[in-house]
């Protein structure tokens, strides 16, 4: 394994001054419904509203001073863009963010609000990569990939580490899987800090690349992409996949209907705002109660950045 | 003062096994916006989703065993109804709830879900009181008023007590005012446990009876009732008004527009679900920044029971 226990510990010390130690909430009603004892790690309360700041901040803080002055760069329309923008502001350097030209203005404004320079491109992978490469060539900025980067994976691992420190002896941990940064970090932290804890992942049926990759043994593309869990659309990377392959107990898929009813449950019973991608692991647990019955499970609530207008489309 | 420091302390011990010690959250963005350091006591995370369980539980637990077997009763379509229903279930006794026949089914179902017996009546004060009296006469159940009851006020006082224990040396406390149960309890706890802490109340312009009562020196009715803060519509009672008169620093009013923009702020930045009545004190603080500039203020977030459909009417 290329990422060691010590590297995760060092990453945690490195980013601690810049992140929140997020609250762990419990909910009796959901426990009764699940038939298990659940502990929710609330990364929706994290800086920038999502766990992504852990990986982004760790990558940024890992740069040499000479390198950091040139800035950091990425392509993303989601929480990673905000993480890189926020990290750059903390470092006193520049952030260059490439975003598709159809990105919602609320997301563009959030990134600009942290002082980042936004460059728009066509909404396809090639355009994103080429636009980013041109910026890197021009500025010497460091590209920080949203998930396929050991520094990012190591940063995301600190979330499960924190949860396991606060709530020891968990039988299970659950995390969502998109590109696999959070999941592979969670798997590494469970492996190093609580080896008896099994880790399951939740994935939307409408972006089911990871579950297929696990079956075939190579990185697959989702057969179709159609889900409201817009943080989980990407496929795995060559750095995240081997970790997932080695350690994950299983990947459980859920439908958008199940995601929406779980969103409603969390809003109504826990009184917290979470984004659709965030409830995928809880939806998976509620769909597979027999796997977790009578046990203690930690669930990573990954983020809470949701547009109130979209929110209302799901519930009215 | 008829309610002593010791009575609040005893109430707190009495209800502790039945309530949550709710989290205190902070938010850098809102601090920057306010120009003050704010500590939010999250009673939206409380049992039944609101502070009301504190007063209801204290009143119920104060009954003799002989009295308690007859059950407890109230008229309410709001959080107090759920509090009484929940308290009765904890005591293993019956709850009789009188609700107006136009109550939203979501509220009726929540109360029935706790096992309470619901009796419907016409939607006016006389019908409510007569229907309730008939039930009390028939069953011998104890009527627990939503706010004008020393046992209820003493229970609500435990919320500010908890906050002051966790965050000492607050310059200010802020609470909403409807009937005045939470506000008078907050005033008593500040008086007894942190006498240097000034207490302000927030009230909707569309239910501005308390601010007028404070000016005239007698209990007034609001000149008109029109606000989305549906937990704050009632006028003060003869038990709550004298406490408010004696101790409150001031009552600050806010418009529904200000309430909605503060709701949005709390959803988007704190990622928590709160009901309109709940953000009235924060809206009042943001409208009167000069009063609180550079100081430390505790804000009681009173509850999070909001219908997602209504929620979406405000934001779409």
Coordinates of N, CA and C in Angstrom, one line a residue, chain A residues 65-199:
Chain A
X65 N 7.2 25.5 -0.6 CA 6.9 26.9 -0.7 C 7.1 27.4 -2.1
X66 N 8.2 26.9 -2.7 CA 8.5 27.4 -4.1 C 7.4 27.0 -5.0
X67 N 6.9 25.8 -4.8 CA 5.8 25.3 -5.7 C 4.5 26.1 -5.4
X68 N 4.2 26.3 -4.1 CA 2.9 26.8 -3.7 C 2.7 28.3 -4.3
X69 N 3.8 29.0 -4.5 CA 3.6 30.4 -4.9 C 3.0 30.5 -6.3
X70 N 3.1 29.4 -7.1 CA 2.5 29.4 -8.4 C 1.0 29.1 -8.4
X71 N 0.5 28.8 -7.3 CA -0.9 28.5 -7.2 C -1.3 27.0 -7.4
X72 N -2.6 26.8 -7.2 CA -3.1 25.4 -7.4 C -4.3 25.5 -8.4
X73 N -4.5 24.3 -9.1 CA -5.5 24.3 -10.1 C -6.3 23.0 -10.2
X74 N -7.5 23.1 -10.7 CA -8.3 21.9 -10.9 C -9.4 22.1 -11.8
X75 N -10.0 21.0 -12.3 CA -11.3 21.2 -13.0 C -12.4 20.5 -12.2
X76 N -13.4 21.2 -11.9 CA -14.5 20.6 -11.1 C -15.6 21.6 -11.1
X77 N -16.9 21.1 -11.1 CA -18.0 22.0 -10.9 C -18.6 21.8 -9.5
X78 N -18.0 21.0 -8.7 CA -18.6 20.6 -7.5 C -17.8 21.1 -6.2
X79 N -17.9 20.3 -5.2 CA -17.3 20.6 -3.9 C -15.8 20.7 -4.0
X80 N -15.1 19.9 -4.9 CA -13.7 20.0 -4.9 C -13.2 21.4 -5.4
X81 N -14.0 22.0 -6.3 CA -13.6 23.3 -6.8 C -13.6 24.3 -5.6
X82 N -14.6 24.2 -4.7 CA -14.6 25.1 -3.5 C -13.5 24.8 -2.6
X83 N -13.2 23.5 -2.5 CA -12.1 23.1 -1.6 C -10.8 23.7 -2.1
X84 N -10.5 23.6 -3.3 CA -9.2 24.1 -3.9 C -9.2 25.7 -3.7
X85 N -10.3 26.3 -4.0 CA -10.4 27.8 -3.9 C -10.2 28.2 -2.4
X86 N -10.8 27.5 -1.5 CA -10.7 27.8 -0.1 C -9.2 27.5 0.4
X87 N -8.7 26.4 0.0 CA -7.3 26.0 0.4 C -6.3 27.1 -0.1
X88 N -6.5 27.6 -1.3 CA -5.6 28.6 -1.9 C -5.6 29.8 -1.1
X89 N -6.9 30.2 -0.7 CA -7.0 31.4 0.1 C -6.3 31.3 1.5
X90 N -6.4 30.1 2.1 CA -5.7 29.9 3.3 C -4.2 29.9 3.2
X91 N -3.7 29.5 2.0 CA -2.2 29.5 1.8 C -1.7 30.9 1.3
X92 N -2.7 31.7 0.9 CA -2.3 33.0 0.4 C -1.8 32.9 -1.0
X93 N -2.3 31.9 -1.8 CA -1.8 31.8 -3.2 C -3.1 31.8 -4.1
X94 N -2.8 31.6 -5.4 CA -3.9 31.6 -6.3 C -4.6 30.3 -6.6
X95 N -5.9 30.3 -6.9 CA -6.6 29.1 -7.3 C -7.1 29.3 -8.7
X96 N -6.9 28.3 -9.6 CA -7.4 28.4 -11.0 C -8.4 27.2 -11.2
X97 N -9.6 27.5 -11.4 CA -10.6 26.5 -11.5 C -11.3 26.5 -12.9
X98 N -11.2 25.3 -13.5 CA -11.8 25.2 -14.8 C -13.2 24.6 -14.6
X99 N -14.3 25.3 -15.1 CA -15.6 24.8 -14.9 C -16.4 24.7 -16.2
X100 N -17.2 23.7 -16.4 CA -18.0 23.7 -17.6 C -18.9 24.9 -17.7
X101 N -19.1 25.4 -19.0 CA -19.9 26.6 -19.1 C -21.4 26.5 -18.8
X102 N -21.8 25.3 -18.4 CA -23.2 25.2 -18.0 C -23.3 25.0 -16.5
X103 N -22.2 25.4 -15.8 CA -22.3 25.2 -14.3 C -23.3 26.2 -13.7
X104 N -24.0 25.7 -12.7 CA -25.0 26.6 -12.0 C -24.3 27.9 -11.4
X105 N -24.9 29.0 -11.6 CA -24.2 30.3 -11.1 C -23.9 30.2 -9.6
X106 N -24.8 29.5 -8.9 CA -24.5 29.5 -7.4 C -23.2 28.8 -7.1
X107 N -22.8 27.8 -7.9 CA -21.5 27.2 -7.7 C -20.4 28.0 -8.1
X108 N -20.6 28.7 -9.3 CA -19.5 29.6 -9.8 C -19.3 30.7 -8.8
X109 N -20.4 31.3 -8.3 CA -20.2 32.4 -7.3 C -19.6 31.9 -6.0
X110 N -19.8 30.7 -5.6 CA -19.2 30.2 -4.4 C -17.7 30.2 -4.5
X111 N -17.3 29.7 -5.7 CA -15.8 29.5 -6.0 C -15.2 30.9 -6.1
X112 N -15.9 31.8 -6.8 CA -15.3 33.2 -7.0 C -15.3 33.9 -5.6
X113 N -16.3 33.5 -4.8 CA -16.4 34.1 -3.4 C -15.1 33.9 -2.6
X114 N -14.5 32.8 -2.9 CA -13.2 32.4 -2.2 C -12.0 33.1 -2.9
X115 N -12.3 33.8 -3.9 CA -11.2 34.5 -4.6 C -10.5 33.8 -5.7
X116 N -11.1 32.7 -6.2 CA -10.5 31.9 -7.2 C -10.7 32.5 -8.6
X117 N -9.8 32.1 -9.6 CA -10.0 32.6 -10.9 C -10.7 31.4 -11.7
X118 N -11.9 31.7 -12.3 CA -12.7 30.7 -13.0 C -12.5 30.8 -14.5
X119 N -12.2 29.7 -15.1 CA -12.1 29.6 -16.6 C -13.2 28.6 -17.1
X120 N -14.0 29.1 -18.0 CA -15.1 28.2 -18.5 C -14.6 27.4 -19.7
X121 N -15.2 26.3 -19.8 CA -14.9 25.4 -21.0 C -16.1 24.7 -21.5
X122 N -16.0 24.0 -22.6 CA -17.1 23.1 -23.0 C -17.3 22.0 -22.0
X123 N -18.5 21.5 -22.0 CA -18.8 20.5 -20.9 C -18.5 19.1 -21.4
X124 N -17.2 18.8 -21.6 CA -16.7 17.5 -21.9 C -15.3 17.3 -21.3
X125 N -15.0 16.0 -21.1 CA -13.7 15.7 -20.4 C -12.5 16.3 -21.1
X126 N -12.5 16.1 -22.5 CA -11.3 16.6 -23.2 C -11.1 18.1 -23.1
X127 N -12.2 18.9 -23.2 CA -12.2 20.3 -23.1 C -11.7 20.7 -21.7
X128 N -12.2 20.0 -20.6 CA -11.7 20.3 -19.3 C -10.2 20.1 -19.1
X129 N -9.8 19.0 -19.6 CA -8.3 18.6 -19.4 C -7.4 19.5 -20.2
X130 N -7.9 19.9 -21.5 CA -7.0 20.8 -22.3 C -7.0 22.2 -21.7
X131 N -8.1 22.6 -21.2 CA -8.2 24.0 -20.7 C -7.3 24.1 -19.4
X132 N -7.4 23.0 -18.6 CA -6.6 23.0 -17.4 C -5.1 22.9 -17.7
X133 N -4.8 22.1 -18.7 CA -3.3 21.9 -19.0 C -2.8 23.3 -19.5
X134 N -3.5 24.0 -20.3 CA -3.1 25.3 -20.8 C -2.8 26.3 -19.6
X135 N -3.6 26.2 -18.6 CA -3.4 27.1 -17.4 C -2.2 26.6 -16.6
X136 N -2.0 25.3 -16.5 CA -0.9 24.8 -15.7 C 0.4 25.2 -16.5
X137 N 0.4 25.1 -17.8 CA 1.6 25.4 -18.6 C 1.9 26.9 -18.5
X138 N 0.9 27.7 -18.4 CA 1.1 29.2 -18.4 C 1.6 29.6 -17.0
X139 N 1.0 29.1 -15.9 CA 1.2 29.6 -14.6 C 2.1 28.8 -13.7
X140 N 2.3 27.5 -14.1 CA 3.1 26.7 -13.2 C 2.4 26.2 -12.0
X141 N 1.0 26.4 -12.0 CA 0.2 26.0 -10.9 C 0.2 24.5 -10.7
X142 N 0.0 24.0 -9.5 CA -0.1 22.5 -9.3 C -1.5 22.0 -9.5
X143 N -1.6 21.0 -10.4 CA -2.9 20.4 -10.6 C -3.2 19.4 -9.4
X144 N -4.4 19.6 -8.8 CA -4.8 18.7 -7.7 C -6.1 18.0 -8.2
X145 N -5.9 16.7 -8.5 CA -7.1 16.0 -9.0 C -8.1 15.8 -7.9
X146 N -9.4 15.7 -8.3 CA -10.5 15.6 -7.3 C -10.4 14.3 -6.4
X147 N -9.8 13.3 -7.0 CA -9.8 12.0 -6.2 C -8.6 11.1 -6.5
X148 N -8.1 11.2 -7.7 CA -7.0 10.2 -8.1 C -5.7 10.7 -7.8
X149 N -5.4 11.0 -6.5 CA -4.2 11.7 -6.0 C -4.0 11.2 -4.6
X150 N -2.8 10.6 -4.3 CA -2.5 10.1 -3.0 C -2.7 11.2 -1.9
X151 N -2.3 12.4 -2.2 CA -2.4 13.5 -1.2 C -3.9 13.7 -0.8
X152 N -4.7 13.6 -1.9 CA -6.2 13.8 -1.7 C -6.8 12.6 -0.9
X153 N -6.5 11.4 -1.3 CA -7.0 10.2 -0.6 C -6.6 10.3 0.8
X154 N -5.3 10.6 1.1 CA -4.8 10.7 2.5 C -5.6 11.7 3.3
X155 N -5.9 12.8 2.7 CA -6.7 13.8 3.4 C -8.1 13.3 3.7
X156 N -8.7 12.7 2.7 CA -10.1 12.2 2.9 C -10.1 11.1 4.0
X157 N -9.0 10.4 4.2 CA -8.9 9.3 5.2 C -9.1 9.9 6.6
X158 N -8.8 11.2 6.8 CA -8.8 11.8 8.2 C -10.3 11.8 8.7
X159 N -11.2 11.8 7.8 CA -12.6 11.8 8.2 C -13.0 10.6 9.0
X160 N -12.7 9.4 8.5 CA -13.0 8.1 9.2 C -12.1 8.0 10.4
X161 N -10.9 8.5 10.3 CA -10.0 8.5 11.5 C -10.6 9.2 12.7
X162 N -11.1 10.4 12.4 CA -11.8 11.2 13.4 C -13.0 10.5 14.0
X163 N -13.8 9.9 13.1 CA -15.0 9.2 13.6 C -14.6 8.0 14.5
X164 N -13.6 7.2 14.0 CA -13.2 6.0 14.8 C -12.6 6.4 16.1
X165 N -12.0 7.6 16.2 CA -11.4 8.1 17.5 C -12.5 8.4 18.5
X166 N -13.6 9.1 17.9 CA -14.7 9.5 18.8 C -15.6 8.3 19.2
X167 N -15.9 7.4 18.2 CA -16.8 6.3 18.4 C -16.0 5.0 18.1
X168 N -15.3 4.5 19.2 CA -14.5 3.3 18.9 C -15.4 2.0 18.7
X169 N -14.9 0.9 18.3 CA -15.6 -0.4 18.2 C -16.8 -0.3 17.3
X170 N -16.7 0.3 16.2 CA -17.7 0.3 15.2 C -17.6 -1.0 14.5
X171 N -18.8 -1.7 14.3 CA -18.8 -2.9 13.4 C -18.6 -2.6 12.0
X172 N -19.2 -1.4 11.6 CA -19.3 -1.0 10.2 C -19.0 0.4 10.0
X173 N -18.4 0.7 8.8 CA -18.4 2.1 8.3 C -19.0 2.1 6.9
X174 N -19.8 3.2 6.6 CA -20.3 3.3 5.3 C -20.0 4.7 4.7
X175 N -19.6 4.7 3.4 CA -19.3 5.9 2.7 C -19.9 5.8 1.3
X176 N -20.1 7.0 0.7 CA -20.5 6.9 -0.7 C -19.3 6.7 -1.6
X177 N -19.6 6.2 -2.9 CA -18.5 6.1 -3.8 C -18.9 6.8 -5.2
X178 N -18.0 7.7 -5.5 CA -18.1 8.4 -6.9 C -16.7 8.0 -7.6
X179 N -15.8 8.9 -7.5 CA -14.4 8.6 -8.0 C -13.6 7.7 -7.0
X180 N -14.1 7.7 -5.8 CA -13.5 6.7 -4.8 C -12.5 7.4 -3.9
X181 N -12.3 8.7 -3.9 CA -11.4 9.3 -2.9 C -11.8 9.1 -1.5
X182 N -13.0 9.5 -1.2 CA -13.5 9.3 0.2 C -13.5 7.8 0.6
X183 N -14.0 7.0 -0.3 CA -14.1 5.6 0.0 C -12.8 5.0 0.3
X184 N -11.8 5.2 -0.6 CA -10.5 4.6 -0.4 C -9.8 5.1 0.8
X185 N -10.0 6.4 1.1 CA -9.5 7.0 2.4 C -10.1 6.3 3.6
X186 N -11.4 6.1 3.5 CA -12.1 5.5 4.6 C -11.7 4.0 4.8
X187 N -11.4 3.3 3.7 CA -10.9 2.0 3.8 C -9.6 1.9 4.5
X188 N -8.7 2.8 4.1 CA -7.4 2.8 4.7 C -7.4 3.1 6.2
X189 N -8.2 4.1 6.6 CA -8.3 4.4 8.0 C -8.9 3.3 8.8
X190 N -9.9 2.6 8.2 CA -10.4 1.4 8.9 C -9.4 0.4 9.1
X191 N -8.7 0.1 8.0 CA -7.6 -0.9 8.0 C -6.5 -0.6 9.0
X192 N -6.1 0.6 9.1 CA -5.0 1.0 10.0 C -5.4 1.2 11.5
X193 N -6.6 1.8 11.6 CA -7.0 2.3 13.0 C -8.1 1.4 13.6
X194 N -8.8 0.6 12.9 CA -9.8 -0.3 13.4 C -10.1 -1.4 12.5
X195 N -9.1 -2.3 12.4 CA -9.1 -3.4 11.4 C -10.3 -4.3 11.5
X196 N -11.0 -4.4 12.6 CA -12.2 -5.2 12.7 C -13.4 -4.6 12.1
X197 N -13.3 -3.3 11.8 CA -14.5 -2.6 11.2 C -14.6 -2.9 9.7
X198 N -15.7 -3.4 9.3 CA -16.0 -3.6 7.8 C -16.5 -2.4 7.2
X199 N -16.1 -2.1 6.0 CA -16.5 -0.9 5.3 C -17.4 -1.3 4.0

